PDB file of C-alpha atoms and ligand atoms in Angstrom:
ATOM      1  CA  MET B 431     -16.383 -33.178 -36.366  1.00  0.00           C
ATOM      2  CA  THR B 432     -19.468 -31.913 -34.570  1.00  0.00           C
ATOM      3  CA  VAL B 433     -22.217 -34.030 -35.617  1.00  0.00           C
ATOM      4  CA  GLN B 434     -25.661 -31.755 -35.699  1.00  0.00           C
ATOM      5  CA  THR B 435     -28.431 -33.784 -34.257  1.00  0.00           C
ATOM      6  CA  GLY B 436     -31.027 -31.322 -34.795  1.00  0.00           C
ATOM      7  CA  GLU B 437     -31.907 -31.895 -30.905  1.00  0.00           C
ATOM      8  CA  PRO B 438     -32.817 -28.924 -28.761  1.00  0.00           C
ATOM      9  CA  GLN B 439     -30.026 -27.624 -26.416  1.00  0.00           C
ATOM     10  CA  VAL B 440     -31.076 -28.337 -22.813  1.00  0.00           C
ATOM     11  CA  ALA B 441     -30.878 -25.915 -20.302  1.00  0.00           C
ATOM     12  CA  PRO B 442     -28.135 -27.445 -17.022  1.00  0.00           C
ATOM     13  CA  THR B 443     -30.442 -27.946 -13.964  1.00  0.00           C
ATOM     14  CA  LEU B 444     -29.126 -25.741 -11.603  1.00  0.00           C
ATOM     15  CA  ASP B 445     -28.797 -26.186  -8.002  1.00  0.00           C
ATOM     16  CA  GLU B 446     -30.466 -23.461  -6.033  1.00  0.00           C
ATOM     17  CA  ALA B 447     -27.968 -23.872  -2.716  1.00  0.00           C
ATOM     18  CA  LYS B 448     -25.125 -24.012  -4.621  1.00  0.00           C
ATOM     19  CA  LEU B 449     -26.512 -20.510  -7.062  1.00  0.00           C
ATOM     20  CA  ASN B 450     -27.686 -18.548  -4.006  1.00  0.00           C
ATOM     21  CA  GLY B 451     -24.168 -19.855  -2.778  1.00  0.00           C
ATOM     22  CA  PHE B 452     -22.606 -18.105  -5.122  1.00  0.00           C
ATOM     23  CA  ILE B 453     -24.331 -14.768  -5.536  1.00  0.00           C
ATOM     24  CA  GLY B 454     -23.457 -14.420  -1.577  1.00  0.00           C
ATOM     25  CA  ARG B 455     -20.020 -14.416  -2.357  1.00  0.00           C
ATOM     26  CA  ALA B 456     -20.138 -11.725  -4.678  1.00  0.00           C
ATOM     27  CA  VAL B 457     -22.378  -9.626  -2.224  1.00  0.00           C
ATOM     28  CA  ALA B 458     -19.898  -9.736   0.242  1.00  0.00           C
ATOM     29  CA  ASP B 459     -17.427  -8.466  -2.329  1.00  0.00           C
ATOM     30  CA  TRP B 460     -19.138  -5.283  -3.167  1.00  0.00           C
ATOM     31  CA  GLY B 461     -19.464  -4.893  -0.003  1.00  0.00           C
ATOM     32  CA  ALA B 462     -16.219  -5.112   0.565  1.00  0.00           C
ATOM     33  CA  LEU B 463     -15.064  -2.799  -2.595  1.00  0.00           C
ATOM     34  CA  GLY B 464     -17.671  -0.167  -0.870  1.00  0.00           C
ATOM     35  CA  SER B 465     -16.449  -0.299   2.796  1.00  0.00           C
ATOM     36  CA  ALA B 466     -12.438  -0.096   1.028  1.00  0.00           C
ATOM     37  CA  ALA B 467     -13.425   3.531  -0.022  1.00  0.00           C
ATOM     38  CA  LEU B 468     -15.971   4.707   2.988  1.00  0.00           C
ATOM     39  CA  VAL B 469     -12.069   3.332   4.892  1.00  0.00           C
ATOM     40  CA  ARG B 470     -10.524   5.798   3.083  1.00  0.00           C
ATOM     41  CA  ILE B 471     -12.911   8.582   3.266  1.00  0.00           C
ATOM     42  CA  GLY B 472     -12.807   8.119   7.100  1.00  0.00           C
ATOM     43  CA  ASP B 473      -8.894   8.518   7.017  1.00  0.00           C
ATOM     44  CA  ARG B 474      -9.353  11.522   4.581  1.00  0.00           C
ATOM     45  CA  LEU B 475     -11.340  13.283   6.626  1.00  0.00           C
ATOM     46  CA  GLY B 476     -10.078  12.398   9.832  1.00  0.00           C
ATOM     47  CA  LEU B 477     -13.606  10.662  11.362  1.00  0.00           C
ATOM     48  CA  TYR B 478     -11.035   7.721  12.883  1.00  0.00           C
ATOM     49  CA  ASP B 479      -9.296  10.106  14.593  1.00  0.00           C
ATOM     50  CA  ALA B 480     -11.788  12.050  15.794  1.00  0.00           C
ATOM     51  CA  LEU B 481     -13.713   8.864  16.738  1.00  0.00           C
ATOM     52  CA  ALA B 482     -10.082   7.687  18.841  1.00  0.00           C
ATOM     53  CA  GLU B 483      -9.881  11.238  20.802  1.00  0.00           C
ATOM     54  CA  ALA B 484     -13.360  11.518  21.578  1.00  0.00           C
ATOM     55  CA  GLY B 485     -14.667   8.397  22.829  1.00  0.00           C
ATOM     56  CA  PRO B 486     -18.404   7.231  22.254  1.00  0.00           C
ATOM     57  CA  VAL B 487     -20.222   9.634  19.746  1.00  0.00           C
ATOM     58  CA  THR B 488     -23.831   9.963  17.916  1.00  0.00           C
ATOM     59  CA  SER B 489     -23.478  11.081  13.632  1.00  0.00           C
ATOM     60  CA  ALA B 490     -24.167  14.619  15.357  1.00  0.00           C
ATOM     61  CA  GLU B 491     -21.399  14.853  17.585  1.00  0.00           C
ATOM     62  CA  LEU B 492     -18.361  13.466  14.901  1.00  0.00           C
ATOM     63  CA  ALA B 493     -19.643  16.007  12.363  1.00  0.00           C
ATOM     64  CA  ALA B 494     -19.333  18.687  14.326  1.00  0.00           C
ATOM     65  CA  ARG B 495     -16.317  17.889  15.355  1.00  0.00           C
ATOM     66  CA  THR B 496     -15.020  17.067  11.988  1.00  0.00           C
ATOM     67  CA  GLY B 497     -16.567  19.845  10.031  1.00  0.00           C
ATOM     68  CA  THR B 498     -18.142  17.307   7.950  1.00  0.00           C
ATOM     69  CA  VAL B 499     -22.188  17.008   7.056  1.00  0.00           C
ATOM     70  CA  GLU B 500     -24.144  15.124   9.766  1.00  0.00           C
ATOM     71  CA  ARG B 501     -26.531  13.025   6.970  1.00  0.00           C
ATOM     72  CA  TYR B 502     -22.841  11.871   4.971  1.00  0.00           C
ATOM     73  CA  VAL B 503     -21.148  10.883   8.381  1.00  0.00           C
ATOM     74  CA  ARG B 504     -24.662   9.193   9.441  1.00  0.00           C
ATOM     75  CA  GLU B 505     -24.237   6.772   6.409  1.00  0.00           C
ATOM     76  CA  TRP B 506     -20.616   6.391   6.987  1.00  0.00           C
ATOM     77  CA  LEU B 507     -21.106   5.249  10.303  1.00  0.00           C
ATOM     78  CA  LEU B 508     -23.667   2.633   9.512  1.00  0.00           C
ATOM     79  CA  ASN B 509     -21.557   1.354   7.025  1.00  0.00           C
ATOM     80  CA  GLN B 510     -18.561   1.252   9.554  1.00  0.00           C
ATOM     81  CA  ALA B 511     -20.817  -0.741  12.638  1.00  0.00           C
ATOM     82  CA  ALA B 512     -22.002  -2.735  10.250  1.00  0.00           C
ATOM     83  CA  SER B 513     -18.227  -3.724   8.699  1.00  0.00           C
ATOM     84  CA  GLU B 514     -17.815  -4.295  12.298  1.00  0.00           C
ATOM     85  CA  THR B 515     -14.791  -1.349  12.175  1.00  0.00           C
ATOM     86  CA  LEU B 516     -16.797   0.504  14.887  1.00  0.00           C
ATOM     87  CA  SER B 517     -18.939  -0.682  17.703  1.00  0.00           C
ATOM     88  CA  TYR B 518     -22.500   0.558  17.916  1.00  0.00           C
ATOM     89  CA  ASP B 519     -24.578   1.234  20.919  1.00  0.00           C
ATOM     90  CA  PRO B 520     -28.474   1.141  20.038  1.00  0.00           C
ATOM     91  CA  ALA B 521     -29.076   2.608  24.043  1.00  0.00           C
ATOM     92  CA  SER B 522     -27.400   5.905  23.279  1.00  0.00           C
ATOM     93  CA  GLY B 523     -26.605   5.282  19.464  1.00  0.00           C
ATOM     94  CA  ARG B 524     -22.830   5.880  19.614  1.00  0.00           C
ATOM     95  CA  TYR B 525     -20.685   4.612  17.770  1.00  0.00           C
ATOM     96  CA  SER B 526     -17.265   4.070  18.972  1.00  0.00           C
ATOM     97  CA  LEU B 527     -13.762   2.698  17.689  1.00  0.00           C
ATOM     98  CA  PRO B 528     -12.424   0.009  19.786  1.00  0.00           C
ATOM     99  CA  PRO B 529      -8.706   0.794  21.072  1.00  0.00           C
ATOM    100  CA  GLU B 530      -7.271  -2.525  18.902  1.00  0.00           C
ATOM    101  CA  HIS B 531      -9.013  -0.881  15.830  1.00  0.00           C
ATOM    102  CA  ALA B 532      -7.453   2.141  16.387  1.00  0.00           C
ATOM    103  CA  ALA B 533      -4.193   0.869  16.886  1.00  0.00           C
ATOM    104  CA  ALA B 534      -3.981  -1.193  13.653  1.00  0.00           C
ATOM    105  CA  LEU B 535      -6.112   1.581  11.423  1.00  0.00           C
ATOM    106  CA  PRO B 536      -3.470   3.880  10.674  1.00  0.00           C
ATOM    107  CA  ASN B 537      -1.324   0.931   8.501  1.00  0.00           C
ATOM    108  CA  LEU B 538      -4.454  -1.433   7.624  1.00  0.00           C
ATOM    109  CA  VAL B 539      -5.755   1.981   5.625  1.00  0.00           C
ATOM    110  CA  GLY B 540      -2.457   1.809   3.722  1.00  0.00           C
ATOM    111  CA  GLY B 541      -3.675  -1.960   2.302  1.00  0.00           C
ATOM    112  CA  TYR B 542      -6.884  -0.168   1.223  1.00  0.00           C
ATOM    113  CA  GLU B 543      -5.209   3.020  -0.650  1.00  0.00           C
ATOM    114  CA  LEU B 544      -3.237   0.313  -2.453  1.00  0.00           C
ATOM    115  CA  PHE B 545      -5.832  -1.751  -3.799  1.00  0.00           C
ATOM    116  CA  LEU B 546      -7.877   0.680  -4.608  1.00  0.00           C
ATOM    117  CA  GLY B 547      -5.028   2.414  -6.023  1.00  0.00           C
ATOM    118  CA  ALA B 548      -4.231  -0.630  -8.463  1.00  0.00           C
ATOM    119  CA  ILE B 549      -8.180  -1.270  -9.632  1.00  0.00           C
ATOM    120  CA  ARG B 550      -8.269   2.178 -11.094  1.00  0.00           C
ATOM    121  CA  ALA B 551      -6.204   0.632 -13.651  1.00  0.00           C
ATOM    122  CA  GLU B 552      -8.456  -1.964 -14.313  1.00  0.00           C
ATOM    123  CA  LYS B 553      -8.913  -1.217 -17.970  1.00  0.00           C
ATOM    124  CA  ARG B 554      -5.902  -0.433 -18.770  1.00  0.00           C
ATOM    125  CA  ILE B 555      -4.720  -3.968 -17.623  1.00  0.00           C
ATOM    126  CA  ALA B 556      -8.089  -5.508 -19.190  1.00  0.00           C
ATOM    127  CA  ASP B 557      -6.290  -4.310 -22.656  1.00  0.00           C
ATOM    128  CA  HIS B 558      -3.176  -5.926 -21.908  1.00  0.00           C
ATOM    129  CA  PHE B 559      -5.020  -9.222 -21.857  1.00  0.00           C
ATOM    130  CA  ARG B 560      -4.878  -8.722 -25.332  1.00  0.00           C
ATOM    131  CA  THR B 561      -1.772  -7.496 -25.998  1.00  0.00           C
ATOM    132  CA  GLY B 562       0.390  -9.743 -23.460  1.00  0.00           C
ATOM    133  CA  GLY B 563       2.106  -5.691 -22.599  1.00  0.00           C
ATOM    134  CA  GLY B 564       2.372  -4.563 -18.941  1.00  0.00           C
ATOM    135  CA  LEU B 565       2.048  -1.537 -16.919  1.00  0.00           C
ATOM    136  CA  HIS B 566       4.975   0.265 -15.522  1.00  0.00           C
ATOM    137  CA  TRP B 567       4.429   1.101 -11.763  1.00  0.00           C
ATOM    138  CA  GLY B 568       4.835   4.440 -12.479  1.00  0.00           C
ATOM    139  CA  GLU B 569       1.760   4.239 -14.728  1.00  0.00           C
ATOM    140  CA  HIS B 570      -0.954   3.674 -12.021  1.00  0.00           C
ATOM    141  CA  ASP B 571      -2.515   5.773 -10.034  1.00  0.00           C
ATOM    142  CA  PRO B 572      -0.412   7.825  -7.212  1.00  0.00           C
ATOM    143  CA  ASP B 573      -2.623   6.066  -5.207  1.00  0.00           C
ATOM    144  CA  LEU B 574      -0.726   2.573  -5.087  1.00  0.00           C
ATOM    145  CA  PHE B 575       2.199   4.766  -4.648  1.00  0.00           C
ATOM    146  CA  GLU B 576       1.463   6.463  -1.199  1.00  0.00           C
ATOM    147  CA  GLY B 577      -0.668   3.333  -0.157  1.00  0.00           C
ATOM    148  CA  THR B 578       2.493   1.063  -0.635  1.00  0.00           C
ATOM    149  CA  GLU B 579       4.521   3.557   0.892  1.00  0.00           C
ATOM    150  CA  ARG B 580       2.097   3.671   4.048  1.00  0.00           C
ATOM    151  CA  PHE B 581       1.279   0.266   4.265  1.00  0.00           C
ATOM    152  CA  PHE B 582       5.400  -1.540   4.241  1.00  0.00           C
ATOM    153  CA  ARG B 583       7.137   1.686   6.255  1.00  0.00           C
ATOM    154  CA  PRO B 584       5.752  -0.028   9.616  1.00  0.00           C
ATOM    155  CA  GLY B 585       7.552  -2.811   8.873  1.00  0.00           C
ATOM    156  CA  TYR B 586      10.438  -1.168   7.967  1.00  0.00           C
ATOM    157  CA  GLU B 587      10.761   1.019  10.966  1.00  0.00           C
ATOM    158  CA  GLN B 588      10.072  -2.519  13.174  1.00  0.00           C
ATOM    159  CA  ASN B 589      12.623  -4.853  11.282  1.00  0.00           C
ATOM    160  CA  ILE B 590      15.412  -3.712   8.988  1.00  0.00           C
ATOM    161  CA  VAL B 591      17.678  -2.046  11.643  1.00  0.00           C
ATOM    162  CA  GLN B 592      16.358  -4.954  15.039  1.00  0.00           C
ATOM    163  CA  SER B 593      16.052  -7.749  13.053  1.00  0.00           C
ATOM    164  CA  TRP B 594      17.000  -8.245   9.249  1.00  0.00           C
ATOM    165  CA  LEU B 595      20.196  -6.607   9.305  1.00  0.00           C
ATOM    166  CA  PRO B 596      21.602  -8.525  12.215  1.00  0.00           C
ATOM    167  CA  ALA B 597      20.557 -11.364  10.448  1.00  0.00           C
ATOM    168  CA  LEU B 598      23.169 -10.969   7.435  1.00  0.00           C
ATOM    169  CA  GLU B 599      26.620 -11.740   9.217  1.00  0.00           C
ATOM    170  CA  GLY B 600      29.350  -8.583   9.603  1.00  0.00           C
ATOM    171  CA  VAL B 601      26.422  -6.454   7.734  1.00  0.00           C
ATOM    172  CA  VAL B 602      26.067  -4.666  10.496  1.00  0.00           C
ATOM    173  CA  ALA B 603      29.273  -3.625  11.964  1.00  0.00           C
ATOM    174  CA  LYS B 604      30.252  -2.792   8.253  1.00  0.00           C
ATOM    175  CA  LEU B 605      27.897  -0.321   8.003  1.00  0.00           C
ATOM    176  CA  GLU B 606      28.408   1.267  11.438  1.00  0.00           C
ATOM    177  CA  ALA B 607      32.111   1.507  10.473  1.00  0.00           C
ATOM    178  CA  GLY B 608      30.656   3.328   7.311  1.00  0.00           C
ATOM    179  CA  ALA B 609      29.611   1.073   4.229  1.00  0.00           C
ATOM    180  CA  SER B 610      28.406   2.127   0.582  1.00  0.00           C
ATOM    181  CA  VAL B 611      24.694   1.079   0.370  1.00  0.00           C
ATOM    182  CA  ALA B 612      22.371   0.915  -2.737  1.00  0.00           C
ATOM    183  CA  ASP B 613      18.622   0.739  -2.008  1.00  0.00           C
ATOM    184  CA  VAL B 614      17.096  -0.454  -5.071  1.00  0.00           C
ATOM    185  CA  GLY B 615      13.041   0.141  -6.143  1.00  0.00           C
ATOM    186  CA  CYS B 616      13.139   2.051  -3.273  1.00  0.00           C
ATOM    187  CA  GLY B 617      10.290   4.029  -4.080  1.00  0.00           C
ATOM    188  CA  HIS B 618       9.799   7.028  -1.548  1.00  0.00           C
ATOM    189  CA  GLY B 619      12.322   6.681  -0.084  1.00  0.00           C
ATOM    190  CA  ALA B 620      11.336   4.622   3.404  1.00  0.00           C
ATOM    191  CA  SER B 621      14.124   2.344   3.875  1.00  0.00           C
ATOM    192  CA  THR B 622      16.542   4.037   2.536  1.00  0.00           C
ATOM    193  CA  LEU B 623      15.762   6.801   5.026  1.00  0.00           C
ATOM    194  CA  ILE B 624      15.708   4.568   8.071  1.00  0.00           C
ATOM    195  CA  LEU B 625      19.026   3.101   7.069  1.00  0.00           C
ATOM    196  CA  ALA B 626      20.653   6.834   6.872  1.00  0.00           C
ATOM    197  CA  GLN B 627      19.238   7.415  10.186  1.00  0.00           C
ATOM    198  CA  ALA B 628      20.676   4.461  11.730  1.00  0.00           C
ATOM    199  CA  TYR B 629      24.016   4.424  10.367  1.00  0.00           C
ATOM    200  CA  PRO B 630      25.289   7.609   9.663  1.00  0.00           C
ATOM    201  CA  ARG B 631      28.800   7.012   8.533  1.00  0.00           C
ATOM    202  CA  SER B 632      28.225   4.682   5.971  1.00  0.00           C
ATOM    203  CA  GLN B 633      26.857   6.136   2.490  1.00  0.00           C
ATOM    204  CA  ILE B 634      23.396   5.553   1.222  1.00  0.00           C
ATOM    205  CA  VAL B 635      22.157   5.737  -2.365  1.00  0.00           C
ATOM    206  CA  GLY B 636      18.535   5.222  -3.473  1.00  0.00           C
ATOM    207  CA  TYR B 637      17.612   4.213  -6.957  1.00  0.00           C
ATOM    208  CA  ASP B 638      14.057   3.766  -8.531  1.00  0.00           C
ATOM    209  CA  ASN B 639      13.298   4.397 -12.259  1.00  0.00           C
ATOM    210  CA  HIS B 640       9.709   6.065 -11.484  1.00  0.00           C
ATOM    211  CA  PRO B 641      10.401   9.975 -11.227  1.00  0.00           C
ATOM    212  CA  ALA B 642       7.860  10.890  -9.154  1.00  0.00           C
ATOM    213  CA  SER B 643       8.400   8.866  -6.461  1.00  0.00           C
ATOM    214  CA  ILE B 644      12.357  10.020  -6.394  1.00  0.00           C
ATOM    215  CA  GLU B 645      10.880  13.754  -6.119  1.00  0.00           C
ATOM    216  CA  ARG B 646       9.176  12.041  -3.179  1.00  0.00           C
ATOM    217  CA  ALA B 647      12.227  10.600  -1.393  1.00  0.00           C
ATOM    218  CA  CYS B 648      13.971  13.543  -2.224  1.00  0.00           C
ATOM    219  CA  GLU B 649      11.229  15.837  -0.420  1.00  0.00           C
ATOM    220  CA  ALA B 650      11.035  13.269   2.659  1.00  0.00           C
ATOM    221  CA  ALA B 651      14.951  12.701   3.101  1.00  0.00           C
ATOM    222  CA  ARG B 652      14.559  16.679   3.691  1.00  0.00           C
ATOM    223  CA  ALA B 653      11.775  17.338   5.599  1.00  0.00           C
ATOM    224  CA  ALA B 654      13.801  14.471   7.976  1.00  0.00           C
ATOM    225  CA  GLY B 655      16.524  16.261   8.358  1.00  0.00           C
ATOM    226  CA  LEU B 656      19.127  13.286   6.339  1.00  0.00           C
ATOM    227  CA  ALA B 657      19.470  15.635   2.884  1.00  0.00           C
ATOM    228  CA  ASP B 658      23.425  15.482   3.962  1.00  0.00           C
ATOM    229  CA  ARG B 659      23.429  11.920   4.837  1.00  0.00           C
ATOM    230  CA  VAL B 660      21.839  10.066   1.817  1.00  0.00           C
ATOM    231  CA  ARG B 661      21.153  10.825  -1.717  1.00  0.00           C
ATOM    232  CA  PHE B 662      18.172   9.559  -4.551  1.00  0.00           C
ATOM    233  CA  GLU B 663      18.492   8.981  -8.277  1.00  0.00           C
ATOM    234  CA  VAL B 664      16.395   7.721 -10.954  1.00  0.00           C
ATOM    235  CA  ALA B 665      18.007   4.739 -12.220  1.00  0.00           C
ATOM    236  CA  GLY B 666      17.057   2.029 -13.638  1.00  0.00           C
ATOM    237  CA  ALA B 667      18.002  -1.536 -11.310  1.00  0.00           C
ATOM    238  CA  SER B 668      20.083  -3.380 -13.909  1.00  0.00           C
ATOM    239  CA  THR B 669      21.597  -0.028 -14.776  1.00  0.00           C
ATOM    240  CA  TYR B 670      21.957   1.826 -12.129  1.00  0.00           C
ATOM    241  CA  PRO B 671      25.670   3.478 -11.566  1.00  0.00           C
ATOM    242  CA  ALA B 672      28.090   1.374  -8.828  1.00  0.00           C
ATOM    243  CA  PRO B 673      31.635   2.786  -7.217  1.00  0.00           C
ATOM    244  CA  VAL B 674      34.341   1.505  -8.504  1.00  0.00           C
ATOM    245  CA  THR B 675      34.949  -0.085  -5.579  1.00  0.00           C
ATOM    246  CA  GLY B 676      31.611  -1.747  -5.885  1.00  0.00           C
ATOM    247  CA  TYR B 677      28.833  -1.493  -2.981  1.00  0.00           C
ATOM    248  CA  ASP B 678      29.052  -3.116   0.201  1.00  0.00           C
ATOM    249  CA  LEU B 679      25.263  -3.720   0.548  1.00  0.00           C
ATOM    250  CA  ILE B 680      22.495  -3.839  -1.997  1.00  0.00           C
ATOM    251  CA  THR B 681      19.256  -4.027  -1.093  1.00  0.00           C
ATOM    252  CA  PHE B 682      15.556  -5.057  -2.871  1.00  0.00           C
ATOM    253  CA  PHE B 683      12.998  -3.829  -0.383  1.00  0.00           C
ATOM    254  CA  ASP B 684       9.336  -5.368  -1.421  1.00  0.00           C
ATOM    255  CA  CYS B 685      10.275  -4.695  -5.431  1.00  0.00           C
ATOM    256  CA  LEU B 686      11.868  -7.392  -6.775  1.00  0.00           C
ATOM    257  CA  HIS B 687       8.571  -9.229  -8.477  1.00  0.00           C
ATOM    258  CA  ASP B 688       7.638  -5.114  -9.555  1.00  0.00           C
ATOM    259  CA  MET B 689      10.183  -5.321 -11.855  1.00  0.00           C
ATOM    260  CA  ASP B 690      10.242  -6.125 -15.668  1.00  0.00           C
ATOM    261  CA  ASP B 691      13.499  -7.518 -15.610  1.00  0.00           C
ATOM    262  CA  PRO B 692      13.733  -9.475 -11.855  1.00  0.00           C
ATOM    263  CA  VAL B 693      17.011 -11.502 -12.874  1.00  0.00           C
ATOM    264  CA  GLY B 694      18.913  -8.788 -15.123  1.00  0.00           C
ATOM    265  CA  ALA B 695      18.186  -7.108 -11.570  1.00  0.00           C
ATOM    266  CA  SER B 696      19.763  -9.389  -9.803  1.00  0.00           C
ATOM    267  CA  ARG B 697      22.664 -10.084 -11.438  1.00  0.00           C
ATOM    268  CA  ARG B 698      23.618  -6.772 -11.657  1.00  0.00           C
TER     269      ARG B 698
HETATM  270  C1  SAM L1261       6.173  -1.675  -4.109  1.00  0.00           C
HETATM  271  S1  SAM L1261       7.013  -0.396  -4.326  1.00  0.00           S
HETATM  272  C2  SAM L1261       8.301  -0.657  -3.275  1.00  0.00           C
HETATM  273  C3  SAM L1261       9.299   0.717  -3.072  1.00  0.00           C
HETATM  274  C4  SAM L1261       9.796   0.697  -1.855  1.00  0.00           C
HETATM  275  N1  SAM L1261      10.976  -0.140  -1.748  1.00  0.00           N
HETATM  276  C5  SAM L1261       9.067   0.537  -0.374  1.00  0.00           C
HETATM  277  O1  SAM L1261       9.009  -0.682   0.064  1.00  0.00           O
HETATM  278  O2  SAM L1261       8.158   1.250  -0.366  1.00  0.00           O
HETATM  279  C6  SAM L1261       8.389  -0.924  -6.210  1.00  0.00           C
HETATM  280  C7  SAM L1261       9.022   0.120  -6.856  1.00  0.00           C
HETATM  281  O3  SAM L1261       9.762  -0.600  -7.461  1.00  0.00           O
HETATM  282  C8  SAM L1261      10.681   0.199  -8.518  1.00  0.00           C
HETATM  283  N2  SAM L1261      10.580   0.004  -9.906  1.00  0.00           N
HETATM  284  C9  SAM L1261       9.955  -1.227 -10.700  1.00  0.00           C
HETATM  285  N3  SAM L1261      10.420  -1.829 -11.721  1.00  0.00           N
HETATM  286  C10 SAM L1261      11.645  -1.018 -11.532  1.00  0.00           C
HETATM  287  C11 SAM L1261      13.296  -0.983 -12.361  1.00  0.00           C
HETATM  288  N4  SAM L1261      13.369  -1.554 -13.465  1.00  0.00           N
HETATM  289  N5  SAM L1261      14.445  -0.541 -11.608  1.00  0.00           N
HETATM  290  C12 SAM L1261      14.090   0.404 -10.477  1.00  0.00           C
HETATM  291  N6  SAM L1261      12.806   0.551 -10.033  1.00  0.00           N
HETATM  292  C13 SAM L1261      11.940  -0.051 -10.115  1.00  0.00           C
HETATM  293  C14 SAM L1261       8.689   1.214  -8.539  1.00  0.00           C
HETATM  294  O4  SAM L1261       9.048   2.364  -9.238  1.00  0.00           O
HETATM  295  C15 SAM L1261       8.495   0.964  -7.171  1.00  0.00           C
HETATM  296  O5  SAM L1261       8.953   2.202  -6.809  1.00  0.00           O
END
């Protein structure tokens, strides 16, 4: 029971240091959001590639090399120097991309792309907080699909054949001799194509319930000259077809946690 005393509410005393610390953190978050979009812009327009090729450049030189407008490029460079992606030499007015950053950026950009794509669904996700509904992978902005592939592919290229499969007893020998493999939740097929490339005697099928991703995977297979070794089909993780003799290997790369029924998919 609430007792009304009629006493006026006393405003809480604010700790100024805590208040400023909190505001400071929010300002850093705004900076990160703005910089994320600018990283994508730099990638789209080839600004990083040009910096990696040219070495130290002024804003005018970078604009001339990339067919962009100096006024915009100048602001982009200021942001990139402030976020420490680029180095700036005040004496010459030139910006440069350190070789370590140039090496890491192509993969890191996928992470920026992925998160920028995901936050575009923010309004719809807020609605689901009210309804308890959910968002299918395929309902997201396409940048999420592109960014996911770009971010995860290097890990697959470095690990699937080299260490992950050898860690499973007897699996590599079966794949080399010719095994039947299902790559479930394959997305754009990065992992599926690596398997097809490495084990030409095996029958590899990639399944995903997102038709646009399967279309992209088929295109990638054709472009890599692997269309005769690998097949892609639209199918759900709990319902994809299986040969009578079953599969020798079923893989789920970075996808079980994205599925509406991960337990059902694992039982299949
Ligand atoms: C994070 S992505 C990973 C894609 C791919 N394995 C990779 O690593 O690039 C998750 C994938 O799971 C797929 N997916 C989600 N739920 C699924 C389901 N129930 N059945 C089949 N695929 C599903 C999505 O369409 C998406 O392509």
